[in-house]
Amino acid sequence: MAGKQRRSPPRVPHASAGRRPPHRTPRRDRPGKAALRRAVSRAVPASSRESRALPRAAVMALRAVALCRAASQPYSGGWAALRPQVRWLRSSNPFTRRQEEEWRRRNRTVLAYIAAAAVGMVGMSYAAVPLYRLYCQATGLGGTTGAGRGAERLEEMRPVRERVLKVTFNADVHAGLQWNFRPQQSEIYVVPGETALAFYKAKNPTDKPIIGISTYNVVPFEAGQYFNKIQCFCFEEQWLNPHEEVDMPVFFYIDPEFAEDPKMAKVDSITLSYTFFEAKEGQHLPLPGYQ
Amino acid sequence: MSTAMNFGAKSFKPRPPDKGAFPLDHFGECSAFKERFMQCLRDSGFESGLCRERAMAYLQCRMDRQLMANEPLEKLGFKDLIEEKSEAEAGKL
């Protein structure tokens, strides 16, 4: 049986197609009952009989169909003609069938592993954001770069006396805020590595208390990374009573590494600009570094 | 400011201050120290290095009146001034 070629089942003429009655094979050419039983058992897939995957009624229906087909078709073309039409479940070569099933199983396992890895990567990329935030909270880095921004650095800092920088002060107020906000000195001369103090003045000329919140800007932008504020009045709500005037100090220093940066060689003037906004009730402003 | 829509240019990213924000001096308790500091600045041609003692005095005033977290002044970059002062006092004694 294994060596025989598969031939297409012979065409059965429809009962009403021709005037002649359908051709019936002579009795001596028809398969015997034993041969029919063998053909039926081949027609029905073996797995259904073993595993009882198909319900019993379906098995019997299949057998009936196969029997009818076997009985009505003239017996020709060998056992191959009686095979079921579903071909993709089994290969034609029974010797390689087991190997092909094994390959198929192995392929499915590999596919499962790859799919799991892909899903894992996607999940990791989503999980990375909160994990990194946790890590920053644990180690206290908070996204800051640069070696040692601690108090020890302030203590050990040595001023670079050769570079004298002019720091200009600018004050701005948002249109909706009715404060008078101005710096108390227009510029000061500092050296990198030395802490410096500067003052702004804010006055509330109105009759009601106003809360303001400020942010700052440093120009040129590249020098802004060397501009470190130890303490100031920014990013926190500042309450001013009616007709009150306060001094607002800024305590800062310029990193001594400024002198070693070749990009900063031409820079000798830095502008620090503060802008005040009105802080309304319930307004949540995105503050850098906090939360 | 840093809200410019040019994606290629570097933008400024404001950083929070290292030690937080100064509480406001509503009652002007340290205004005298501030005035002395500003006077020194004007006299010295706005050179910050020459007025560091007065800056130190102002910060000490703030710390004394609970307007600033108490911290040894060496940690605020005044180490050389503290050492000079202690040397001077040791010399006097």
Coordinates of C-alpha atoms in Angstrom, one line a residue:
Chain A
M1 CA 0.0 0.0 0.0
A2 CA 2.8 2.4 0.8
G3 CA 4.3 2.3 -2.6
K4 CA 1.2 2.9 -4.6
Q5 CA 0.6 6.3 -6.1
R6 CA -2.5 8.2 -5.1
R7 CA -4.9 8.6 -7.9
S8 CA -7.9 10.9 -7.9
P9 CA -11.2 9.0 -7.3
P10 CA -12.9 8.1 -10.4
R11 CA -15.7 10.3 -11.6
V12 CA -19.2 9.0 -10.8
P13 CA -21.8 10.0 -13.3
H14 CA -24.9 11.5 -11.8
A15 CA -28.1 9.5 -12.0
S16 CA -29.9 12.1 -14.1
A17 CA -27.0 13.1 -16.2
G18 CA -27.2 10.5 -18.9
R19 CA -30.0 8.5 -20.5
R20 CA -28.1 5.3 -19.9
P21 CA -28.4 3.8 -16.5
P22 CA -25.2 4.4 -14.3
H23 CA -22.5 2.0 -15.0
R24 CA -22.3 -0.7 -12.3
T25 CA -19.2 -2.7 -12.0
P26 CA -19.8 -6.4 -12.5
R27 CA -20.2 -8.4 -9.4
R28 CA -17.0 -10.2 -9.8
D29 CA -15.1 -6.8 -9.9
R30 CA -16.6 -5.4 -6.8
P31 CA -14.8 -5.7 -3.5
G32 CA -15.9 -8.3 -1.0
K33 CA -17.3 -7.6 2.4
A34 CA -14.0 -8.1 4.2
A35 CA -12.4 -5.7 1.8
L36 CA -15.1 -3.2 2.4
R37 CA -14.6 -3.4 6.1
R38 CA -10.9 -2.7 5.7
A39 CA -11.7 0.2 3.5
V40 CA -14.1 1.7 6.0
S41 CA -11.6 1.3 8.8
R42 CA -9.1 3.1 6.7
A43 CA -11.5 5.8 5.8
V44 CA -12.3 6.7 9.4
P45 CA -9.3 8.3 11.1
A46 CA -7.7 6.0 13.6
S47 CA -7.3 8.7 16.3
S48 CA -11.0 9.2 16.5
R49 CA -11.4 5.5 17.3
E50 CA -8.7 5.5 19.9
S51 CA -9.2 8.8 21.6
R52 CA -13.0 8.9 21.2
A53 CA -12.6 12.5 20.2
L54 CA -15.5 12.3 17.9
P55 CA -18.9 11.4 19.3
R56 CA -20.1 7.9 18.6
A57 CA -22.8 9.1 16.3
A58 CA -20.4 11.0 14.2
V59 CA -18.1 8.0 13.9
M60 CA -21.0 5.9 12.7
A61 CA -22.0 8.5 10.3
L62 CA -18.6 8.7 8.9
R63 CA -18.5 5.0 8.5
A64 CA -21.8 5.0 6.8
V65 CA -20.6 7.6 4.3
A66 CA -17.4 5.7 3.7
L67 CA -19.3 2.5 3.1
C68 CA -21.7 4.1 0.7
R69 CA -18.8 5.7 -1.2
A70 CA -17.0 2.5 -1.3
A71 CA -20.0 0.6 -2.5
S72 CA -21.1 3.1 -5.1
Q73 CA -17.7 3.8 -6.7
P74 CA -16.3 1.3 -9.0
Y75 CA -13.4 -0.3 -7.3
S76 CA -10.4 1.0 -9.1
G77 CA -7.3 3.0 -8.2
G78 CA -6.3 0.8 -5.3
W79 CA -6.8 1.5 -1.6
A80 CA -5.7 5.1 -2.1
A81 CA -9.0 6.0 -3.7
L82 CA -10.8 5.1 -0.4
R83 CA -8.7 7.4 1.8
P84 CA -10.6 10.4 3.4
Q85 CA -10.5 13.7 1.7
V86 CA -8.9 15.5 4.7
R87 CA -5.3 15.3 3.8
W88 CA -3.5 17.8 6.0
L89 CA -3.7 16.0 9.2
R90 CA -1.5 13.2 8.1
S91 CA 1.4 12.9 5.7
S92 CA 1.2 10.4 2.9
N93 CA 4.3 8.7 4.2
P94 CA 3.5 6.8 7.4
F95 CA 7.2 6.3 8.2
T96 CA 7.8 10.0 8.5
R97 CA 4.5 10.7 10.2
R98 CA 5.9 10.3 13.7
Q99 CA 8.9 12.5 12.9
E100 CA 6.7 15.2 11.4
E101 CA 4.5 15.2 14.4
E102 CA 7.5 15.6 16.6
W103 CA 8.7 18.4 14.4
R104 CA 5.3 20.0 14.6
R105 CA 5.3 19.7 18.4
R106 CA 8.8 21.1 18.6
N107 CA 7.8 24.0 16.4
R108 CA 4.8 24.8 18.5
T109 CA 7.0 24.8 21.7
V110 CA 9.5 27.2 20.1
L111 CA 6.7 29.4 18.9
A112 CA 5.2 29.5 22.4
Y113 CA 8.6 30.4 23.9
I114 CA 9.1 33.2 21.3
A115 CA 5.6 34.5 21.8
A116 CA 6.2 34.5 25.6
A117 CA 9.5 36.4 25.2
A118 CA 7.8 39.0 23.0
V119 CA 5.0 39.5 25.5
G120 CA 7.6 39.7 28.2
M121 CA 9.5 42.4 26.5
V122 CA 6.4 44.5 26.0
G123 CA 5.5 44.0 29.6
M124 CA 9.0 45.0 30.7
S125 CA 8.9 48.2 28.7
Y126 CA 5.7 49.1 30.4
A127 CA 6.9 48.2 33.8
A128 CA 10.2 50.1 33.4
V129 CA 8.6 53.5 34.1
P130 CA 7.4 52.9 37.7
L131 CA 10.4 50.7 38.4
Y132 CA 12.8 53.4 37.5
R133 CA 10.8 55.8 39.6
L134 CA 11.1 53.4 42.6
Y135 CA 14.8 53.0 42.0
C136 CA 15.3 56.8 41.9
Q137 CA 13.4 57.1 45.2
A138 CA 15.4 54.4 46.8
T139 CA 18.8 55.6 45.7
G140 CA 17.9 59.3 45.9
L141 CA 19.2 60.2 42.5
G142 CA 16.0 61.8 41.3
G143 CA 17.2 62.0 37.8
T144 CA 20.1 64.4 38.6
T145 CA 23.3 63.7 36.9
G146 CA 26.8 64.9 37.8
A147 CA 29.0 63.6 40.5
G148 CA 28.2 64.2 44.1
R149 CA 25.6 67.0 44.4
G150 CA 25.8 66.6 48.1
A151 CA 26.7 68.9 51.0
E152 CA 30.2 67.4 51.0
R153 CA 30.7 68.9 47.6
L154 CA 29.8 72.4 48.8
E155 CA 32.2 72.0 51.6
E156 CA 35.1 70.9 49.4
M157 CA 34.4 73.3 46.7
R158 CA 37.3 75.7 45.8
P159 CA 36.6 78.9 44.0
V160 CA 38.2 79.4 40.6
R161 CA 39.5 83.0 41.0
E162 CA 40.5 83.4 37.3
R163 CA 37.1 83.4 35.8
V164 CA 34.9 86.3 37.0
L165 CA 31.4 86.0 35.8
K166 CA 28.7 88.7 35.7
V167 CA 25.3 87.4 36.8
T168 CA 22.5 89.7 35.8
F169 CA 19.1 89.5 37.4
N170 CA 15.8 89.8 35.8
A171 CA 12.3 89.7 37.2
D172 CA 9.1 89.1 35.4
V173 CA 5.5 88.9 36.5
H174 CA 2.7 87.1 34.8
A175 CA 0.0 89.4 33.5
G176 CA -2.6 88.1 36.0
L177 CA -0.5 88.7 39.0
Q178 CA -0.6 92.1 40.5
W179 CA 2.7 92.1 42.4
N180 CA 5.5 94.4 42.1
F181 CA 8.5 92.1 41.7
R182 CA 12.0 93.4 41.0
P183 CA 15.6 92.5 41.8
Q184 CA 17.4 94.5 44.4
Q185 CA 20.7 94.5 42.4
S186 CA 21.0 94.5 38.7
E187 CA 24.1 92.4 38.6
I188 CA 26.8 90.9 40.7
Y189 CA 30.2 89.5 39.9
V190 CA 30.9 86.0 41.1
V191 CA 33.5 83.3 40.5
P192 CA 32.7 79.6 40.0
G193 CA 32.9 77.6 43.1
E194 CA 31.9 80.4 45.5
T195 CA 28.5 80.8 47.0
A196 CA 26.7 84.1 46.5
L197 CA 23.6 85.7 47.8
A198 CA 21.2 88.0 45.9
F199 CA 17.9 89.6 46.8
Y200 CA 14.6 90.2 45.0
K201 CA 11.8 92.3 46.4
A202 CA 8.1 91.6 46.1
K203 CA 5.3 93.9 47.1
N204 CA 1.6 93.2 47.1
P205 CA -0.1 96.6 46.4
T206 CA -3.6 95.2 46.4
D207 CA -6.1 94.9 49.2
K208 CA -6.3 91.1 49.2
P209 CA -3.8 88.4 49.9
I210 CA -2.3 86.9 46.8
I211 CA -0.4 83.7 46.5
G212 CA 2.3 83.5 43.9
I213 CA 4.5 80.8 42.6
S214 CA 7.6 81.3 40.6
T215 CA 9.9 79.6 38.2
Y216 CA 13.3 80.6 36.9
N217 CA 15.3 80.6 33.7
V218 CA 19.0 80.9 33.0
V219 CA 20.5 82.2 29.8
P220 CA 22.6 80.9 28.1
F221 CA 20.9 77.5 28.4
E222 CA 24.2 75.5 28.5
A223 CA 25.4 77.5 31.4
G224 CA 22.2 76.7 33.2
Q225 CA 23.4 73.3 34.1
Y226 CA 26.2 74.8 36.1
F227 CA 24.0 77.2 37.9
N228 CA 23.0 75.5 41.2
K229 CA 20.7 77.1 43.6
I230 CA 21.2 76.1 47.2
Q231 CA 18.1 77.8 48.3
C232 CA 15.7 80.2 46.7
F233 CA 12.0 81.1 46.6
C234 CA 10.9 79.2 43.5
F235 CA 8.5 76.4 43.0
E236 CA 6.8 77.0 46.2
E237 CA 3.7 79.0 46.9
Q238 CA 4.5 82.4 48.5
W239 CA 1.7 84.1 50.3
L240 CA 1.7 87.9 50.5
N241 CA -0.6 89.8 52.7
P242 CA -2.2 93.0 51.4
H243 CA 0.3 95.9 51.2
E244 CA 3.1 93.7 52.3
E245 CA 6.7 93.8 51.0
V246 CA 9.2 91.1 51.5
D247 CA 12.8 90.4 50.6
M248 CA 13.3 87.2 48.7
P249 CA 16.9 85.8 48.8
V250 CA 18.5 83.5 46.3
F251 CA 21.5 81.6 47.5
F252 CA 23.4 80.0 44.7
Y253 CA 26.8 79.1 43.3
I254 CA 28.2 78.3 39.9
D255 CA 29.8 74.9 39.6
P256 CA 33.6 75.0 39.5
E257 CA 33.5 72.6 36.5
F258 CA 32.2 75.6 34.5
A259 CA 35.8 76.7 34.2
E260 CA 36.9 73.4 32.6
D261 CA 34.1 73.2 30.0
P262 CA 35.5 74.3 26.6
K263 CA 32.0 75.3 25.5
M264 CA 31.8 77.8 28.3
A265 CA 35.1 79.5 27.4
K266 CA 33.4 82.4 25.8
V267 CA 30.7 82.8 28.4
D268 CA 31.2 85.6 30.9
S269 CA 27.7 86.7 31.5
I270 CA 24.8 84.7 32.9
T271 CA 21.3 86.0 33.3
L272 CA 19.0 84.7 36.0
S273 CA 15.4 85.5 35.3
Y274 CA 12.5 84.8 37.7
T275 CA 8.9 84.8 36.7
F276 CA 6.0 84.9 39.1
F277 CA 2.6 83.4 38.4
E278 CA -0.5 83.5 40.5
A279 CA -1.3 80.3 42.2
K280 CA -5.0 79.7 42.2
E281 CA -6.9 77.4 44.6
G282 CA -6.8 73.8 43.6
Q283 CA -4.4 74.5 40.7
H284 CA -1.8 71.8 40.5
L285 CA 1.3 73.0 38.7
P286 CA 3.9 70.5 37.4
L287 CA 6.9 71.3 39.4
P288 CA 10.2 69.8 38.3
G289 CA 11.8 67.4 40.7
Y290 CA 9.1 67.4 43.2
Q291 CA 6.6 64.5 43.5
Chain B
M1 CA 11.1 79.9 28.0
S2 CA 11.5 76.2 28.1
T3 CA 8.2 75.8 26.3
A4 CA 9.6 76.7 22.9
M5 CA 8.4 74.3 20.2
N6 CA 11.7 73.8 18.4
F7 CA 12.6 70.2 18.9
G8 CA 16.2 70.5 17.8
A9 CA 17.3 73.2 20.1
K10 CA 18.2 72.5 23.7
S11 CA 15.7 73.8 26.2
F12 CA 16.3 74.9 29.7
K13 CA 15.2 72.5 32.3
P14 CA 14.6 74.2 35.7
R15 CA 15.8 72.3 38.7
P16 CA 14.5 72.5 42.2
P17 CA 16.8 74.1 44.7
D18 CA 19.1 71.8 46.6
K19 CA 17.8 72.7 50.0
G20 CA 14.3 73.8 49.1
A21 CA 12.7 77.2 49.3
F22 CA 13.3 80.0 51.8
P23 CA 10.3 80.7 54.0
L24 CA 9.3 84.3 53.5
D25 CA 10.5 86.8 56.1
H26 CA 7.1 88.4 56.7
F27 CA 8.1 90.4 59.8
G28 CA 11.3 91.7 58.4
E29 CA 13.4 90.2 61.2
C30 CA 16.5 90.0 59.1
S31 CA 16.0 93.1 57.1
A32 CA 18.8 94.9 58.9
F33 CA 21.3 92.2 57.9
K34 CA 20.0 92.4 54.4
E35 CA 20.5 96.1 54.3
R36 CA 24.0 95.8 55.5
F37 CA 24.7 93.2 52.8
M38 CA 23.2 95.3 50.1
Q39 CA 25.2 98.3 51.3
C40 CA 28.4 96.3 51.1
L41 CA 27.5 95.2 47.6
R42 CA 27.0 98.7 46.4
D43 CA 30.2 99.9 48.0
S44 CA 32.3 97.1 46.5
G45 CA 30.9 97.5 43.0
F46 CA 28.7 94.4 43.3
E47 CA 31.5 92.0 43.9
S48 CA 30.1 89.0 45.7
G49 CA 33.4 87.8 47.0
L50 CA 34.0 90.8 49.1
C51 CA 30.7 90.7 51.0
R52 CA 30.7 87.1 52.0
E53 CA 30.9 87.8 55.7
R54 CA 27.7 89.9 55.6
A55 CA 26.0 87.1 53.6
M56 CA 27.1 84.7 56.2
A57 CA 25.7 87.0 58.9
Y58 CA 22.4 87.2 57.0
L59 CA 22.1 83.4 56.8
Q60 CA 23.0 83.1 60.4
C61 CA 20.2 85.5 61.3
R62 CA 17.7 83.4 59.3
M63 CA 18.8 80.3 61.0
D64 CA 18.4 81.9 64.4
R65 CA 14.9 83.0 63.7
Q66 CA 13.7 79.7 62.2
L67 CA 13.6 81.1 58.7
M68 CA 16.1 78.6 57.4
A69 CA 17.0 75.0 58.3
N70 CA 19.8 75.0 60.8
E71 CA 23.0 73.9 59.1
P72 CA 26.7 74.5 59.9
L73 CA 28.0 77.3 57.8
E74 CA 30.9 75.2 56.5
K75 CA 28.3 73.2 54.5
L76 CA 27.1 76.3 52.8
G77 CA 30.4 77.1 51.3
F78 CA 31.7 79.4 54.0
K79 CA 34.3 77.0 55.3
D80 CA 37.3 79.4 54.6
L81 CA 35.6 82.2 56.5
I82 CA 34.8 80.0 59.5
E83 CA 38.4 78.8 59.6
E84 CA 39.7 82.3 59.4
K85 CA 37.4 83.3 62.2
S86 CA 38.4 80.4 64.4
E87 CA 42.0 81.1 63.7
A88 CA 41.5 84.7 64.6
E89 CA 39.8 83.8 67.8
A90 CA 42.5 81.3 68.6
G91 CA 45.1 83.9 67.9
K92 CA 43.4 86.4 70.2
L93 CA 43.1 83.8 73.0

